[in-house]
Amino acid sequence: MLYIDLHCHSRYSDGLMAPADLIRRAAANGARALALTDHDETGGLAEARAAAAELGVAFIPGVEISVTWRNHTLHIVALRFDPDNPALQRGLAAIRDGRVERAQRMAAELDRQGIEGSLAGAQAHVSNPRMIGRAHFARFLVERGHAKDVKSVFKKYLAEGKPGYVAHQWASLSDALEWVSASGGVAVIAHPGRLNVDDKTLCELFTEFKELGGSAIEVVTGSHMTQQYGQFAEYARRFGLAASVGSDFHGPLESMRDVGVLPELPAGCVPVWRDWTEVQTAGTSSPQSPPAG
Ligand code: AMP
Ligand code: MN
Ligand code: MN
Ligand code: MN
């Protein structure tokens, strides 16, 4: 197993746990290195970093940026950037503002389905007033008995093509990659296996991503089926991209994989953390061991 997790969510976006609790859970699972990657939001990084330092877990700043590429929503995980970078923060703030406007249109659609009060209902599940998403609507709809769990509510109402879904224009891929490089980070295509596109389109995406300075694709993720690990390892190899791993953990009952520990990358992958010294050295010195001398 790998005790590295470069994709998970806290209450600063649509996760269920506070950043410090998330880090404690990851550490208890054996994590050596962790990136918190809230959607379009870096507000939880300081708390996570402090908790990680206390527990001797290497901490990597992260964020999952919502992008529109052609007509598809694409998630770009940015890692190891400077969270104080103004260009990055301006970009993320604009995406979050778009989320507020989208939430109003989602609520209007749900109204037409006879489901009233969903905006206020979703807001009651929001813990960071700067960030609202479909997961908050999903939790409201489950609470009202419209489906048995979050997964089913997406299938019935919130997934693309369903009655509560509204199209939305996120950031462009080139803008997102510009913010990542301006802030000194690396860009990873999150869970490419969830993109509903053919092989030719995927190849065009990987080519364009690489040309724009992108570094890696997520190969092992809680959002891929096990059979997809090999498939995306092969894409990574073909396009000269590194490979990343992440649980995409949101909370104990809402996620495929727990936070902090993941299966190994398939043979031949170049890990995105290959040159990251803080990850290389993590776990070789225990925070519990007495100071030397
Ligand atoms: P948003 O960025 O607001 O459109 O919401 C995307 C988030 O919704 C994802 O990060 C997941 O947390 C959640 N989500 C999307 N699709 C599903 C699904 N089929 N089942 C459960 N959660 C989902
Ligand atoms: Mn999410
Ligand atoms: Mn995602
Ligand atoms: Mn995610």
Short mmCIF file of C-alpha atoms and ligand atoms in Angstrom, two decimals:
data_model
loop_
_atom_site.label_atom_id
_atom_site.label_comp_id
_atom_site.label_asym_id
_atom_site.label_seq_id
_atom_site.Cartn_x
_atom_site.Cartn_y
_atom_site.Cartn_z
CA MET A 1 0.00 0.00 0.00
CA LEU A 2 0.96 3.66 -0.44
CA TYR A 3 0.66 5.92 2.57
CA ILE A 4 0.31 8.99 0.37
CA ASP A 5 -3.01 10.66 -0.45
CA LEU A 6 -3.06 13.68 -2.75
CA HIS A 7 -6.81 14.27 -3.06
CA CYS A 8 -9.40 14.67 -0.30
CA HIS A 9 -12.03 17.13 0.93
CA SER A 10 -12.89 18.90 4.17
CA ARG A 11 -15.83 20.99 5.36
CA TYR A 12 -14.23 23.95 3.58
CA SER A 13 -15.84 22.52 0.43
CA ASP A 14 -18.14 19.48 0.31
CA GLY A 15 -16.34 17.13 2.70
CA LEU A 16 -17.87 16.30 6.05
CA MET A 17 -14.86 16.65 8.37
CA ALA A 18 -12.86 19.59 9.70
CA PRO A 19 -9.34 19.74 8.20
CA ALA A 20 -7.63 18.82 11.48
CA ASP A 21 -9.96 15.83 12.01
CA LEU A 22 -9.32 14.71 8.45
CA ILE A 23 -5.55 14.81 9.02
CA ARG A 24 -5.93 12.90 12.30
CA ARG A 25 -8.00 10.25 10.52
CA ALA A 26 -5.40 9.98 7.74
CA ALA A 27 -2.56 9.71 10.27
CA ALA A 28 -4.44 7.01 12.17
CA ASN A 29 -4.71 5.14 8.86
CA GLY A 30 -0.92 5.40 8.51
CA ALA A 31 -0.61 8.36 6.11
CA ARG A 32 2.92 9.77 5.63
CA ALA A 33 1.98 12.53 3.19
CA LEU A 34 -1.30 14.23 2.49
CA ALA A 35 -2.71 16.99 0.30
CA LEU A 36 -6.03 18.63 1.19
CA THR A 37 -7.75 19.49 -2.10
CA ASP A 38 -11.03 21.26 -1.44
CA HIS A 39 -13.07 22.36 -4.45
CA ASP A 40 -12.09 25.88 -5.57
CA GLU A 41 -11.08 26.79 -2.00
CA THR A 42 -7.86 26.91 0.02
CA GLY A 43 -9.32 28.14 3.32
CA GLY A 44 -8.72 24.82 5.09
CA LEU A 45 -5.02 24.54 4.27
CA ALA A 46 -3.66 26.41 7.30
CA GLU A 47 -5.57 24.25 9.78
CA ALA A 48 -4.62 21.08 7.93
CA ARG A 49 -0.96 22.10 7.76
CA ALA A 50 -0.81 22.74 11.50
CA ALA A 51 -2.44 19.40 12.32
CA ALA A 52 -0.12 17.59 9.91
CA ALA A 53 2.95 19.21 11.49
CA GLU A 54 1.85 18.02 14.91
CA LEU A 55 1.41 14.47 13.67
CA GLY A 56 4.56 14.30 11.54
CA VAL A 57 2.59 13.96 8.30
CA ALA A 58 4.13 15.71 5.26
CA PHE A 59 1.61 18.28 4.10
CA ILE A 60 1.16 19.43 0.51
CA PRO A 61 -1.11 22.40 -0.28
CA GLY A 62 -3.84 21.40 -2.73
CA VAL A 63 -7.03 22.55 -4.41
CA GLU A 64 -9.40 20.88 -6.90
CA ILE A 65 -10.21 23.45 -9.57
CA SER A 66 -13.49 23.25 -11.52
CA VAL A 67 -12.84 23.66 -15.23
CA THR A 68 -14.91 23.55 -18.40
CA TRP A 69 -13.04 21.94 -21.29
CA ARG A 70 -15.04 21.90 -24.53
CA ASN A 71 -18.47 20.99 -23.16
CA HIS A 72 -17.17 18.88 -20.30
CA THR A 73 -16.64 19.60 -16.64
CA LEU A 74 -13.10 18.67 -15.75
CA HIS A 75 -11.44 18.69 -12.35
CA ILE A 76 -7.82 19.80 -12.07
CA VAL A 77 -6.04 19.01 -8.83
CA ALA A 78 -3.35 21.60 -8.17
CA LEU A 79 -0.61 20.61 -5.75
CA ARG A 80 2.33 22.20 -3.96
CA PHE A 81 1.55 25.84 -4.88
CA ASP A 82 1.80 29.03 -2.85
CA PRO A 83 -1.73 29.52 -1.41
CA ASP A 84 -1.11 33.26 -1.07
CA ASN A 85 -0.65 33.78 -4.80
CA PRO A 86 -3.04 36.60 -5.85
CA ALA A 87 -3.72 35.28 -9.38
CA LEU A 88 -4.70 31.88 -8.02
CA GLN A 89 -6.88 33.39 -5.30
CA ARG A 90 -8.64 35.73 -7.74
CA GLY A 91 -9.38 32.82 -10.04
CA LEU A 92 -10.74 30.62 -7.26
CA ALA A 93 -12.89 33.47 -5.92
CA ALA A 94 -14.44 33.94 -9.36
CA ILE A 95 -15.28 30.22 -9.56
CA ARG A 96 -16.90 30.32 -6.13
CA ASP A 97 -19.00 33.34 -7.15
CA GLY A 98 -20.17 31.31 -10.15
CA ARG A 99 -21.21 28.52 -7.77
CA VAL A 100 -23.58 30.87 -5.94
CA GLU A 101 -25.28 31.84 -9.19
CA ARG A 102 -25.45 28.18 -10.28
CA ALA A 103 -27.00 27.20 -6.94
CA GLN A 104 -29.83 29.67 -7.57
CA ARG A 105 -30.51 28.11 -10.98
CA MET A 106 -30.36 24.60 -9.48
CA ALA A 107 -32.90 25.58 -6.85
CA ALA A 108 -35.18 27.00 -9.55
CA GLU A 109 -34.96 23.70 -11.47
CA LEU A 110 -35.74 21.69 -8.36
CA ASP A 111 -38.66 24.06 -7.69
CA ARG A 112 -40.06 23.06 -11.08
CA GLN A 113 -39.77 19.44 -9.95
CA GLY A 114 -41.94 20.31 -6.96
CA ILE A 115 -39.05 20.40 -4.51
CA GLU A 116 -39.26 23.71 -2.71
CA GLY A 117 -36.76 25.45 -0.48
CA SER A 118 -33.71 23.62 -1.77
CA LEU A 119 -31.44 26.67 -1.74
CA ALA A 120 -31.98 27.31 1.96
CA GLY A 121 -31.95 23.55 2.54
CA ALA A 122 -28.61 23.13 0.81
CA GLN A 123 -27.20 26.19 2.57
CA ALA A 124 -28.01 24.53 5.89
CA HIS A 125 -25.44 21.86 4.92
CA VAL A 126 -22.80 24.38 3.91
CA SER A 127 -20.11 24.99 6.51
CA ASN A 128 -18.04 27.47 4.50
CA PRO A 129 -20.35 30.23 3.25
CA ARG A 130 -17.95 30.90 0.36
CA MET A 131 -18.52 27.48 -1.19
CA ILE A 132 -21.75 25.73 -2.22
CA GLY A 133 -21.96 22.64 -4.42
CA ARG A 134 -24.12 19.79 -5.59
CA ALA A 135 -23.16 17.65 -2.59
CA HIS A 136 -24.88 20.16 -0.30
CA PHE A 137 -28.06 19.92 -2.37
CA ALA A 138 -27.70 16.13 -2.34
CA ARG A 139 -27.59 16.01 1.45
CA PHE A 140 -30.70 18.19 1.65
CA LEU A 141 -32.56 15.97 -0.84
CA VAL A 142 -31.64 12.83 1.13
CA GLU A 143 -32.75 14.48 4.36
CA ARG A 144 -36.13 15.20 2.72
CA GLY A 145 -36.49 11.58 1.63
CA HIS A 146 -36.12 12.14 -2.12
CA ALA A 147 -33.54 9.33 -2.31
CA LYS A 148 -31.99 6.88 0.13
CA ASP A 149 -28.44 8.22 -0.07
CA VAL A 150 -26.21 10.78 -1.77
CA LYS A 151 -25.25 8.41 -4.57
CA SER A 152 -28.88 7.72 -5.51
CA VAL A 153 -29.83 11.37 -5.34
CA PHE A 154 -27.14 12.16 -7.94
CA LYS A 155 -28.50 9.39 -10.17
CA LYS A 156 -32.06 10.67 -9.86
CA TYR A 157 -31.66 14.47 -9.76
CA LEU A 158 -28.17 15.95 -9.85
CA ALA A 159 -26.09 14.12 -12.45
CA GLU A 160 -25.76 15.60 -15.94
CA GLY A 161 -29.03 15.20 -17.84
CA LYS A 162 -31.16 14.78 -14.70
CA PRO A 163 -33.92 17.22 -13.74
CA GLY A 164 -31.98 19.17 -11.09
CA TYR A 165 -28.82 19.51 -13.19
CA VAL A 166 -27.95 22.84 -14.74
CA ALA A 167 -25.10 23.42 -17.17
CA HIS A 168 -22.42 25.75 -15.90
CA GLN A 169 -19.35 27.50 -17.28
CA TRP A 170 -16.35 26.95 -14.98
CA ALA A 171 -12.81 28.25 -15.50
CA SER A 172 -11.04 27.54 -18.80
CA LEU A 173 -8.29 24.91 -18.78
CA SER A 174 -5.70 27.45 -19.88
CA ASP A 175 -6.66 29.93 -17.13
CA ALA A 176 -6.57 27.22 -14.47
CA LEU A 177 -3.16 25.99 -15.59
CA GLU A 178 -1.89 29.56 -15.66
CA TRP A 179 -2.92 30.09 -12.03
CA VAL A 180 -1.26 26.82 -11.04
CA SER A 181 2.01 27.70 -12.71
CA ALA A 182 1.91 31.32 -11.47
CA SER A 183 1.61 29.99 -7.92
CA GLY A 184 4.47 27.53 -8.41
CA GLY A 185 2.33 24.39 -8.30
CA VAL A 186 1.83 21.31 -10.44
CA ALA A 187 -1.41 20.37 -12.20
CA VAL A 188 -3.01 16.93 -12.21
CA ILE A 189 -6.10 15.80 -14.15
CA ALA A 190 -8.38 14.38 -11.46
CA HIS A 191 -10.19 11.07 -12.06
CA PRO A 192 -10.06 11.15 -15.89
CA GLY A 193 -12.04 7.90 -15.89
CA ARG A 194 -15.11 9.83 -14.83
CA LEU A 195 -15.07 11.92 -18.01
CA ASN A 196 -17.72 10.62 -20.31
CA VAL A 197 -15.72 10.90 -23.55
CA ASP A 198 -14.25 8.60 -26.19
CA ASP A 199 -10.59 7.63 -26.49
CA LYS A 200 -9.86 10.20 -29.21
CA THR A 201 -11.19 13.06 -27.07
CA LEU A 202 -9.23 11.83 -24.03
CA CYS A 203 -6.05 11.80 -26.10
CA GLU A 204 -6.75 15.36 -27.29
CA LEU A 205 -7.26 16.41 -23.68
CA PHE A 206 -4.00 14.85 -22.50
CA THR A 207 -2.13 16.46 -25.40
CA GLU A 208 -3.57 19.92 -24.73
CA PHE A 209 -3.05 19.55 -20.96
CA LYS A 210 0.58 18.68 -21.46
CA GLU A 211 1.10 21.56 -23.92
CA LEU A 212 -0.37 23.95 -21.35
CA GLY A 213 2.14 22.77 -18.74
CA GLY A 214 0.12 20.05 -16.96
CA SER A 215 2.19 17.42 -15.12
CA ALA A 216 0.21 14.34 -14.18
CA ILE A 217 -3.00 12.37 -14.27
CA GLU A 218 -4.67 10.63 -11.37
CA VAL A 219 -4.26 6.93 -11.91
CA VAL A 220 -5.20 5.44 -8.56
CA THR A 221 -8.25 7.23 -7.16
CA GLY A 222 -11.36 6.39 -5.19
CA SER A 223 -13.22 7.71 -8.23
CA HIS A 224 -11.79 5.00 -10.55
CA MET A 225 -12.71 1.35 -10.65
CA THR A 226 -9.73 -0.93 -10.05
CA GLN A 227 -9.75 -1.97 -13.73
CA GLN A 228 -9.12 1.66 -14.70
CA TYR A 229 -5.78 1.95 -12.86
CA GLY A 230 -3.92 0.10 -15.59
CA GLN A 231 -5.77 1.93 -18.35
CA PHE A 232 -4.77 5.37 -17.04
CA ALA A 233 -1.25 4.25 -16.13
CA GLU A 234 -0.90 3.45 -19.84
CA TYR A 235 -2.24 6.87 -20.89
CA ALA A 236 0.24 8.51 -18.50
CA ARG A 237 3.09 6.56 -20.05
CA ARG A 238 1.99 7.33 -23.61
CA PHE A 239 1.67 11.07 -23.01
CA GLY A 240 4.76 11.45 -20.84
CA LEU A 241 2.70 12.46 -17.82
CA ALA A 242 3.42 11.54 -14.20
CA ALA A 243 0.88 9.64 -12.09
CA SER A 244 -0.93 10.71 -8.94
CA VAL A 245 -2.94 8.97 -6.24
CA GLY A 246 -5.85 10.22 -4.15
CA SER A 247 -8.76 8.85 -2.19
CA ASP A 248 -11.19 11.68 -3.09
CA PHE A 249 -12.44 11.12 0.44
CA HIS A 250 -15.41 13.31 1.48
CA GLY A 251 -16.55 11.58 4.65
CA PRO A 252 -16.89 8.19 6.29
CA LEU A 253 -20.20 7.20 4.67
CA GLU A 254 -19.83 9.03 1.35
CA SER A 255 -16.60 7.71 -0.12
CA MET A 256 -15.25 4.66 -1.90
CA ARG A 257 -11.87 4.82 -0.18
CA ASP A 258 -10.77 5.95 3.25
CA VAL A 259 -8.31 8.85 3.54
CA GLY A 260 -4.53 8.42 3.76
CA VAL A 261 -3.84 5.00 2.27
CA LEU A 262 -4.10 3.82 -1.33
CA PRO A 263 -3.06 0.90 -3.53
CA GLU A 264 0.37 1.17 -5.20
CA LEU A 265 0.67 2.71 -8.66
CA PRO A 266 0.96 0.18 -11.49
CA ALA A 267 4.53 -0.63 -12.53
CA GLY A 268 6.15 1.90 -14.87
CA CYS A 269 4.33 4.98 -13.53
CA VAL A 270 6.39 8.02 -12.61
CA PRO A 271 4.96 9.26 -9.29
CA VAL A 272 4.13 12.97 -9.35
CA TRP A 273 5.95 13.25 -5.98
CA ARG A 274 9.16 11.70 -7.31
CA ASP A 275 11.25 14.82 -6.66
CA TRP A 276 9.37 16.08 -3.62
CA THR A 277 11.84 15.80 -0.76
CA GLU A 278 9.24 16.36 1.95
CA VAL A 279 7.38 13.28 0.73
CA GLN A 280 10.56 11.21 0.26
CA THR A 281 11.66 11.83 3.83
CA ALA A 282 8.22 11.57 5.45
CA GLY A 283 7.85 8.61 7.72
CA THR A 284 11.57 7.95 8.01
CA SER A 285 11.72 9.97 11.23
CA SER A 286 8.92 9.45 13.70
CA PRO A 287 7.53 12.56 15.45
CA GLN A 288 7.34 10.44 18.61
CA SER A 289 11.07 9.72 18.69
CA PRO A 290 13.09 11.85 21.17
CA PRO A 291 15.10 14.70 19.68
CA ALA A 292 18.63 13.74 18.71
CA GLY A 293 21.48 14.66 21.08
P1 AMP B 1 -20.01 20.33 -7.96
O1 AMP B 1 -18.55 20.64 -8.12
O2 AMP B 1 -20.72 21.25 -7.04
O3 AMP B 1 -20.71 20.14 -9.27
O4 AMP B 1 -20.09 18.93 -7.23
C1 AMP B 1 -19.26 17.87 -7.55
C2 AMP B 1 -19.21 16.95 -6.36
O5 AMP B 1 -20.44 16.25 -6.25
C3 AMP B 1 -18.15 15.88 -6.44
O6 AMP B 1 -16.92 16.36 -6.00
C4 AMP B 1 -18.70 14.87 -5.46
O7 AMP B 1 -18.47 15.30 -4.15
C5 AMP B 1 -20.19 14.95 -5.72
N1 AMP B 1 -20.64 13.97 -6.73
C6 AMP B 1 -20.64 14.09 -8.07
N2 AMP B 1 -21.17 13.01 -8.65
C7 AMP B 1 -21.51 12.17 -7.65
C8 AMP B 1 -22.12 10.88 -7.58
N3 AMP B 1 -22.50 10.23 -8.69
N4 AMP B 1 -22.32 10.34 -6.37
C9 AMP B 1 -21.96 11.00 -5.26
N5 AMP B 1 -21.40 12.21 -5.24
C10 AMP B 1 -21.17 12.79 -6.41
MN MN B 2 -16.80 16.86 -3.91
MN MN B 3 -13.60 15.75 -8.60
MN MN B 4 -12.49 15.56 -5.31
#
